[in-house]
Short mmCIF file of C-alpha atoms and ligand atoms in Angstrom, two decimals:
data_model
loop_
_atom_site.label_atom_id
_atom_site.label_comp_id
_atom_site.label_asym_id
_atom_site.label_seq_id
_atom_site.Cartn_x
_atom_site.Cartn_y
_atom_site.Cartn_z
CA UNK A 1 47.01 200.51 166.85
CA UNK A 2 49.25 198.41 168.23
CA UNK A 3 53.03 197.02 166.42
CA UNK A 4 52.92 193.59 164.89
CA UNK A 5 55.37 191.69 166.76
CA UNK A 6 55.19 189.06 164.06
CA UNK A 7 54.67 190.01 161.06
CA UNK A 8 54.86 187.46 158.44
CA UNK A 9 55.29 187.52 153.83
CA UNK A 10 53.43 184.69 153.38
CA UNK A 11 53.97 180.65 153.55
CA UNK A 12 57.51 179.46 152.97
CA UNK A 13 56.59 176.01 151.77
CA UNK A 14 54.25 173.18 153.82
CA UNK A 15 56.44 170.28 153.57
CA UNK A 16 54.67 166.09 154.19
CA UNK A 17 56.49 163.53 155.25
CA UNK A 18 55.61 160.74 153.35
CA UNK A 19 55.95 157.28 152.57
CA UNK A 20 57.30 157.27 149.21
CA UNK A 21 58.68 160.87 148.19
CA UNK A 22 59.39 160.14 145.44
CA UNK A 23 56.33 158.75 144.21
CA UNK A 24 54.28 161.83 145.26
CA UNK A 25 56.29 163.63 144.37
CA UNK A 26 55.10 162.36 140.70
CA UNK A 27 51.67 162.52 141.80
CA UNK A 28 51.73 166.32 142.43
CA UNK A 29 53.14 166.88 138.92
CA UNK A 30 51.37 165.04 137.09
CA UNK A 31 48.17 165.30 139.16
CA UNK A 32 49.18 168.77 140.28
CA UNK A 33 50.73 170.26 137.87
CA UNK A 34 53.68 171.85 139.86
CA UNK A 35 56.44 171.68 138.79
CA UNK A 36 60.53 169.60 139.89
CA UNK A 37 62.44 172.36 141.37
CA UNK A 38 64.78 170.92 143.58
CA UNK A 39 66.52 167.92 145.65
CA UNK A 40 68.10 167.19 148.57
CA UNK A 41 69.20 163.46 149.69
CA UNK A 42 71.73 160.46 149.08
CA UNK A 43 73.08 162.33 146.05
CA UNK A 44 73.83 165.89 147.57
CA UNK A 45 74.80 164.73 151.24
CA UNK A 46 72.85 164.49 153.01
CA UNK A 47 71.98 160.95 154.18
CA UNK A 48 69.49 159.92 156.36
CA UNK A 49 66.46 161.73 154.41
CA UNK A 50 65.60 162.26 150.45
CA UNK A 51 63.20 165.79 149.74
CA UNK A 52 61.81 166.40 146.58
CA UNK A 53 60.71 170.27 145.87
CA UNK A 54 57.94 171.41 143.70
CA UNK A 55 56.57 174.56 143.04
CA UNK A 56 53.92 176.04 141.23
CA UNK A 57 53.73 180.38 140.79
CA UNK A 58 54.14 180.81 144.84
CA UNK A 59 54.00 177.73 146.20
CA UNK A 60 56.26 175.39 147.32
CA UNK A 61 55.62 171.89 148.28
CA UNK A 62 58.10 169.43 150.25
CA UNK A 63 57.75 165.90 149.69
CA UNK A 64 60.66 163.83 152.32
CA UNK A 65 61.34 160.43 152.93
CA UNK A 66 63.70 158.34 155.58
CA UNK A 67 65.77 156.17 154.16
CA UNK A 68 65.70 154.26 156.68
CA UNK A 69 63.52 152.66 160.04
CA UNK A 70 65.37 154.17 162.84
CA UNK A 71 64.50 157.92 162.15
CA UNK A 72 61.63 160.83 163.32
CA UNK A 73 60.18 161.42 159.99
CA UNK A 74 60.09 157.35 159.75
CA UNK A 75 58.24 158.03 163.98
CA UNK A 76 55.92 160.18 161.97
CA UNK A 77 55.26 159.08 158.81
CA UNK A 78 54.31 155.69 161.49
CA UNK A 79 51.86 157.05 163.25
CA UNK A 80 50.08 159.86 161.53
CA UNK A 81 50.53 158.60 157.99
CA UNK A 82 51.58 160.31 154.95
CA UNK A 83 51.02 164.12 156.45
CA UNK A 84 52.18 167.85 157.62
CA UNK A 85 54.72 168.31 159.06
CA UNK A 86 55.71 171.85 158.58
CA UNK A 87 53.76 175.11 157.88
CA UNK A 88 56.96 176.96 157.04
CA UNK A 89 56.57 181.00 157.22
CA UNK A 90 58.52 183.88 155.70
CA UNK A 91 59.75 186.02 157.99
CA UNK A 92 62.43 188.62 157.61
CA UNK A 93 63.41 188.21 161.18
CA UNK A 94 63.60 184.63 162.01
CA UNK A 95 65.66 184.92 165.02
CA UNK A 96 63.03 187.03 166.04
CA UNK A 97 60.41 185.61 165.38
CA UNK A 98 61.28 182.85 167.44
CA UNK A 99 62.46 184.87 170.74
CA UNK A 100 58.89 186.48 170.15
CA UNK A 101 56.77 183.43 169.65
CA UNK A 102 59.08 181.75 172.24
CA UNK A 103 59.12 184.71 174.89
CA UNK A 104 54.97 184.48 174.72
CA UNK A 105 54.89 180.79 175.46
CA UNK A 106 55.88 178.58 172.16
CA UNK A 107 57.17 175.01 172.47
CA UNK A 108 60.70 175.52 170.18
CA UNK A 109 61.00 173.37 168.27
CA UNK A 110 64.75 173.76 166.78
CA UNK A 111 66.06 176.79 168.02
CA UNK A 112 67.73 180.00 165.19
CA UNK A 113 70.55 178.47 162.94
CA UNK A 114 71.73 179.69 160.28
CA UNK A 115 72.62 177.31 157.16
CA UNK A 116 74.51 178.33 154.42
CA UNK A 117 76.07 177.00 150.41
CA UNK A 118 77.22 179.24 148.04
CA UNK A 119 74.01 180.48 147.04
CA UNK A 120 74.14 182.41 150.47
CA UNK A 121 72.78 182.20 154.41
CA UNK A 122 69.69 180.81 154.70
CA UNK A 123 67.97 181.92 159.33
CA UNK A 124 65.70 179.55 160.00
CA UNK A 125 64.36 178.78 163.00
CA UNK A 126 60.87 177.07 164.75
CA UNK A 127 57.92 175.96 167.19
CA UNK A 128 55.71 173.20 167.43
CA UNK A 129 52.00 174.44 167.10
CA UNK A 130 49.34 171.89 167.48
CA UNK A 131 49.94 167.87 167.53
CA UNK A 132 53.39 167.60 165.93
CA UNK A 133 53.20 170.61 163.65
CA UNK A 134 55.30 172.80 163.10
CA UNK A 135 56.04 176.04 161.86
CA UNK A 136 59.42 176.99 160.89
CA UNK A 137 60.36 180.61 160.31
CA UNK A 138 62.25 181.08 157.26
CA UNK A 139 65.05 183.95 156.55
CA UNK A 140 66.32 184.30 153.66
CA UNK A 141 66.89 187.16 152.27
CA UNK A 142 70.28 186.83 151.27
CA UNK A 143 69.75 184.36 149.49
CA UNK A 144 69.43 183.82 146.17
CA UNK A 145 69.68 179.58 145.68
CA UNK A 146 67.35 177.69 144.55
CA UNK A 147 64.95 176.81 147.77
CA UNK A 148 67.21 176.53 150.48
CA UNK A 149 70.98 175.32 151.20
CA UNK A 150 71.37 171.77 150.52
CA UNK A 151 69.48 171.76 147.86
CA UNK A 152 70.61 170.98 144.35
CA UNK A 153 68.44 172.55 141.68
CA UNK A 154 66.78 169.28 139.22
CA UNK A 155 64.58 169.50 136.71
CA UNK A 156 62.26 166.41 135.62
CA UNK A 157 61.52 164.98 132.36
CA UNK A 158 57.89 165.01 132.59
CA UNK A 159 57.69 168.85 132.27
CA UNK A 160 54.15 169.41 133.40
CA UNK A 161 51.71 172.30 132.95
CA UNK A 162 50.71 174.19 135.59
CA UNK A 163 47.01 174.15 136.35
CA UNK A 164 46.46 177.93 137.45
CA UNK A 165 46.95 177.23 141.12
CA UNK A 166 48.79 180.07 142.31
CA UNK A 167 48.86 180.79 146.53
CA UNK A 168 48.32 178.13 149.50
CA UNK A 169 44.57 180.43 150.52
CA UNK A 170 44.66 178.85 154.04
CA UNK A 171 45.50 175.29 155.84
CA UNK A 172 43.26 174.23 157.78
CA UNK A 173 43.96 172.25 162.16
CA UNK A 174 42.10 169.46 163.17
CA UNK A 175 42.16 169.18 166.91
CA UNK A 176 40.73 167.39 170.04
CA UNK A 177 37.77 167.63 171.54
CA UNK A 178 37.79 171.17 173.94
CA UNK A 179 41.65 172.15 172.54
CA UNK A 180 39.71 174.62 169.45
CA UNK A 181 40.20 177.59 172.23
CA UNK A 182 43.43 176.73 173.46
CA UNK A 183 45.64 176.62 169.83
CA UNK A 184 43.32 180.23 168.80
CA UNK A 185 44.08 181.75 171.67
CA UNK A 186 47.88 180.51 170.84
CA UNK A 187 47.53 182.18 167.62
CA UNK A 188 46.25 185.40 168.58
CA UNK A 189 49.04 185.23 171.84
CA UNK A 190 51.96 183.57 170.22
CA UNK A 191 51.65 184.29 167.74
CA UNK A 192 49.82 187.64 167.53
CA UNK A 193 47.08 186.91 165.34
CA UNK A 194 43.29 187.87 164.81
CA UNK A 195 39.69 186.07 164.74
CA UNK A 196 38.77 186.52 161.41
CA UNK A 197 35.63 183.88 162.07
CA UNK A 198 33.45 181.21 164.42
CA UNK A 199 31.17 178.35 163.49
CA UNK A 200 29.25 177.30 166.04
CA UNK A 201 27.96 173.55 166.05
CA UNK A 202 23.99 175.27 165.23
CA UNK A 203 26.10 177.28 161.75
CA UNK A 204 28.19 173.43 160.68
CA UNK A 205 25.64 170.07 161.81
CA UNK A 206 24.05 167.46 159.67
CA UNK A 207 21.92 164.95 161.20
CA UNK A 208 24.44 162.87 161.87
CA UNK A 209 27.83 164.88 163.48
CA UNK A 210 28.62 168.23 163.96
CA UNK A 211 31.46 170.56 164.10
CA UNK A 212 33.93 173.66 165.70
CA UNK A 213 35.38 175.87 163.84
CA UNK A 214 37.36 179.39 164.12
CA UNK A 215 39.49 181.05 162.09
CA UNK A 216 42.47 183.21 163.01
CA UNK A 217 44.09 185.46 161.27
CA UNK A 218 47.12 187.57 160.78
CA UNK A 219 48.23 190.37 160.81
CA UNK A 220 48.38 191.48 157.40
CA UNK A 221 46.07 189.14 156.03
CA UNK A 222 48.59 186.47 154.04
CA UNK A 223 48.23 183.16 156.28
CA UNK A 224 44.70 181.99 157.50
CA UNK A 225 44.37 179.31 159.61
CA UNK A 226 41.14 177.73 160.83
CA UNK A 227 40.44 174.72 163.74
CA UNK A 228 38.50 172.72 164.11
CA UNK A 229 37.21 170.69 166.52
CA UNK A 230 34.47 168.29 167.02
CA UNK A 231 31.27 168.64 168.98
CA UNK A 232 28.64 165.40 169.95
CA UNK A 233 26.80 164.70 167.63
CA UNK A 234 23.99 161.51 167.10
CA UNK A 235 27.44 159.91 165.22
CA UNK A 236 31.08 160.24 164.70
CA UNK A 237 32.44 163.22 163.56
CA UNK A 238 34.37 163.75 160.86
CA UNK A 239 37.04 165.06 162.80
CA UNK A 240 37.00 162.71 164.92
CA UNK A 241 37.36 160.24 162.55
CA UNK A 242 40.56 161.99 161.68
CA UNK A 243 42.44 162.36 165.20
CA UNK A 244 41.80 158.57 164.97
CA UNK A 245 43.37 157.91 161.78
CA UNK A 246 45.78 160.96 161.96
CA UNK A 247 46.60 159.96 165.32
CA UNK A 248 45.86 162.88 167.27
CA UNK A 249 46.09 166.90 165.87
CA UNK A 250 47.72 167.91 162.08
CA UNK A 251 47.04 169.82 158.86
CA UNK A 252 43.31 168.68 157.59
CA UNK A 253 42.93 170.44 153.96
CA UNK A 254 45.06 173.05 152.01
CA UNK A 255 43.44 175.87 150.28
CA UNK A 256 45.41 176.15 146.92
CA UNK A 257 43.55 179.36 144.68
CA UNK A 258 42.99 179.95 141.81
CA UNK A 259 41.44 182.42 139.45
CA UNK A 260 39.50 179.90 137.53
CA UNK A 261 38.25 177.11 138.93
CA UNK A 262 36.28 175.94 136.05
CA UNK A 263 39.77 175.19 133.97
CA UNK A 264 41.87 173.99 136.55
CA UNK A 265 39.11 172.16 138.17
CA UNK A 266 38.60 170.35 134.87
CA UNK A 267 42.49 169.59 134.75
CA UNK A 268 43.06 167.96 137.83
CA UNK A 269 39.73 165.75 137.47
CA UNK A 270 41.11 164.50 133.66
CA UNK A 271 44.33 164.29 136.11
CA UNK A 272 42.45 162.06 138.15
CA UNK A 273 42.07 163.78 141.54
CA UNK A 274 39.05 162.57 142.98
CA UNK A 275 36.13 165.36 144.54
CA UNK A 276 33.26 165.30 147.47
CA UNK A 277 29.80 165.01 144.85
CA UNK A 278 26.85 167.40 146.30
CA UNK A 279 23.82 166.35 144.97
CA UNK A 280 22.70 168.53 142.27
CA UNK A 281 19.79 169.68 144.42
CA UNK A 282 22.50 172.22 145.51
CA UNK A 283 22.39 173.41 142.81
CA UNK A 284 18.64 174.69 142.74
CA UNK A 285 18.19 177.51 144.32
CA UNK A 286 22.06 178.41 144.47
CA UNK A 287 21.06 182.00 143.19
CA UNK A 288 19.00 182.46 144.91
CA UNK A 289 20.75 181.70 148.99
CA UNK A 290 24.37 183.79 146.95
CA UNK A 291 22.83 186.52 144.97
CA UNK A 292 24.90 187.41 140.97
CA UNK A 293 27.20 185.63 140.35
CA UNK A 294 29.72 185.92 137.43
CA UNK A 295 30.13 182.37 136.28
CA UNK A 296 27.58 179.47 134.30
CA UNK A 297 25.25 177.70 136.68
CA UNK A 298 25.69 174.76 134.67
CA UNK A 299 30.23 174.17 134.51
CA UNK A 300 29.76 175.01 138.20
CA UNK A 301 26.76 172.38 138.06
CA UNK A 302 29.04 169.96 135.91
CA UNK A 303 32.42 170.28 137.92
CA UNK A 304 30.63 170.00 141.14
CA UNK A 305 31.86 173.53 142.48
CA UNK A 306 30.67 175.37 144.91
CA UNK A 307 29.93 178.87 145.62
CA UNK A 308 28.90 180.87 148.89
CA UNK A 309 29.14 184.25 149.97
CA UNK A 310 30.57 186.54 153.44
CA UNK A 311 29.16 190.40 153.40
CA UNK A 312 32.16 191.56 150.45
CA UNK A 313 31.43 189.33 147.57
CA UNK A 314 31.77 185.41 146.91
CA UNK A 315 33.55 182.46 147.04
CA UNK A 316 33.94 179.22 144.60
CA UNK A 317 35.90 176.37 146.42
CA UNK A 318 35.72 172.89 145.72
CA UNK A 319 36.98 169.86 147.98
CA UNK A 320 39.45 166.93 147.12
CA UNK A 321 39.08 163.14 148.75
CA UNK A 322 42.16 162.46 150.92
CA UNK A 323 44.97 162.37 148.88
CA UNK A 324 46.30 159.37 150.89
CA UNK A 325 44.77 155.92 152.14
CA UNK A 326 44.16 157.53 155.99
CA UNK A 327 41.08 160.14 155.57
CA UNK A 328 43.41 162.45 156.43
CA UNK A 329 44.82 165.28 154.30
CA UNK A 330 43.01 167.02 151.84
CA UNK A 331 42.92 169.62 149.69
CA UNK A 332 40.73 172.67 148.90
CA UNK A 333 40.57 174.38 145.14
CA UNK A 334 39.82 178.30 146.49
CA UNK A 335 38.91 181.13 143.59
CA UNK A 336 37.97 183.96 145.72
CA UNK A 337 35.23 186.69 143.81
CA UNK A 338 35.67 189.51 146.85
CA UNK A 339 35.11 187.47 149.63
CA UNK A 340 38.22 187.67 151.94
CA UNK A 341 36.67 185.73 154.65
CA UNK A 342 34.41 182.98 154.15
CA UNK A 343 30.63 181.81 154.20
CA UNK A 344 28.90 179.29 156.47
CA UNK A 345 26.37 178.43 153.09
CA UNK A 346 28.46 175.46 152.07
CA UNK A 347 29.50 173.60 155.60
CA UNK A 348 25.94 171.68 155.90
CA UNK A 349 26.56 170.80 152.01
CA UNK A 350 31.10 170.08 152.49
CA UNK A 351 30.02 167.54 155.34
CA UNK A 352 27.42 165.75 154.41
CA UNK A 353 29.20 164.21 151.10
CA UNK A 354 32.35 163.89 153.95
CA UNK A 355 29.81 161.89 156.12
CA UNK A 356 28.99 159.88 152.47
CA UNK A 357 32.10 158.38 151.87
CA UNK A 358 33.06 158.23 155.84
CA UNK A 359 30.35 155.56 155.98
CA UNK A 360 31.78 154.03 152.97
CA UNK A 361 35.10 153.27 155.35
CA UNK A 362 32.78 151.98 158.24
CA UNK A 363 33.78 155.68 160.19
CA UNK A 364 29.78 156.66 160.58
FE1 LIG B 1 38.22 175.46 153.97
#
């Protein structure tokens, strides 16, 4: 087997550009149980932006807002609304990661640089992926600070209890019609990922619309990036709705893993997070579709949690509604019980649920 030219230790952080980072930070603390750990902004010598770093187990979210209108981040938000800008990848050698990917055709977003403070140094370098989204390679083996050089530790007087969110399972990108294979090839050739799974429009179609999806995964399987594109249907695909409101390709959803999905989802619901609903008929023949599961059916039904199976086991999952007014980014909560991949069974139920929401928005 060929040596992995881009070894990745995992997701380092996900940065969202948002209209009001101060308020978004409280939303993710309060509703999702993240803890505020670090901050950069005017008080730390950063003049043009404010960034809040939130953590829960292995997940780090960075929420950034610009402080004025004439700023690339302001333009990003004007075009896309709140959304994911950076999917940062934790590596042992940022410069080599940048060299290996740019030499294979990746467009550089920023050349390798060393950033330092009294806690050590971090090497970072970035490349573009779909749309205006970037991957930043983060090499932090010589750093002992709270996040990155320039950030200061910061705590909130609100001390949330975690709700069992553990790590980012996968991040999904929506791209334009005809562009899915281009981006799958990008991940294969430029980043050394492998194609894990293909869903065609027969797998994922409802009465009205359809989409196609391919899942790529890196060598150790820690990073999974499904890529969706719209497919022809009677009405507008939900992927088209996303592309229209995001103003191009971007991250559609982030899936976060838990070991106890009933607890996690109960807490999210109690704190006001809204989820897509499937009809109760979804549960009528669920066990015939997925076989025996450890969980009682009733709590899953009460919480509207979906169950699916691949050839190694099963998984439990649920999807939030979009977390901003534009129908763009949403979250998935996932608990894997043996399944390392994805099932095909939930797509139809999920997409019908999304279409009901799309119809309410007048976009179907
Ligand atoms: Fe997902």
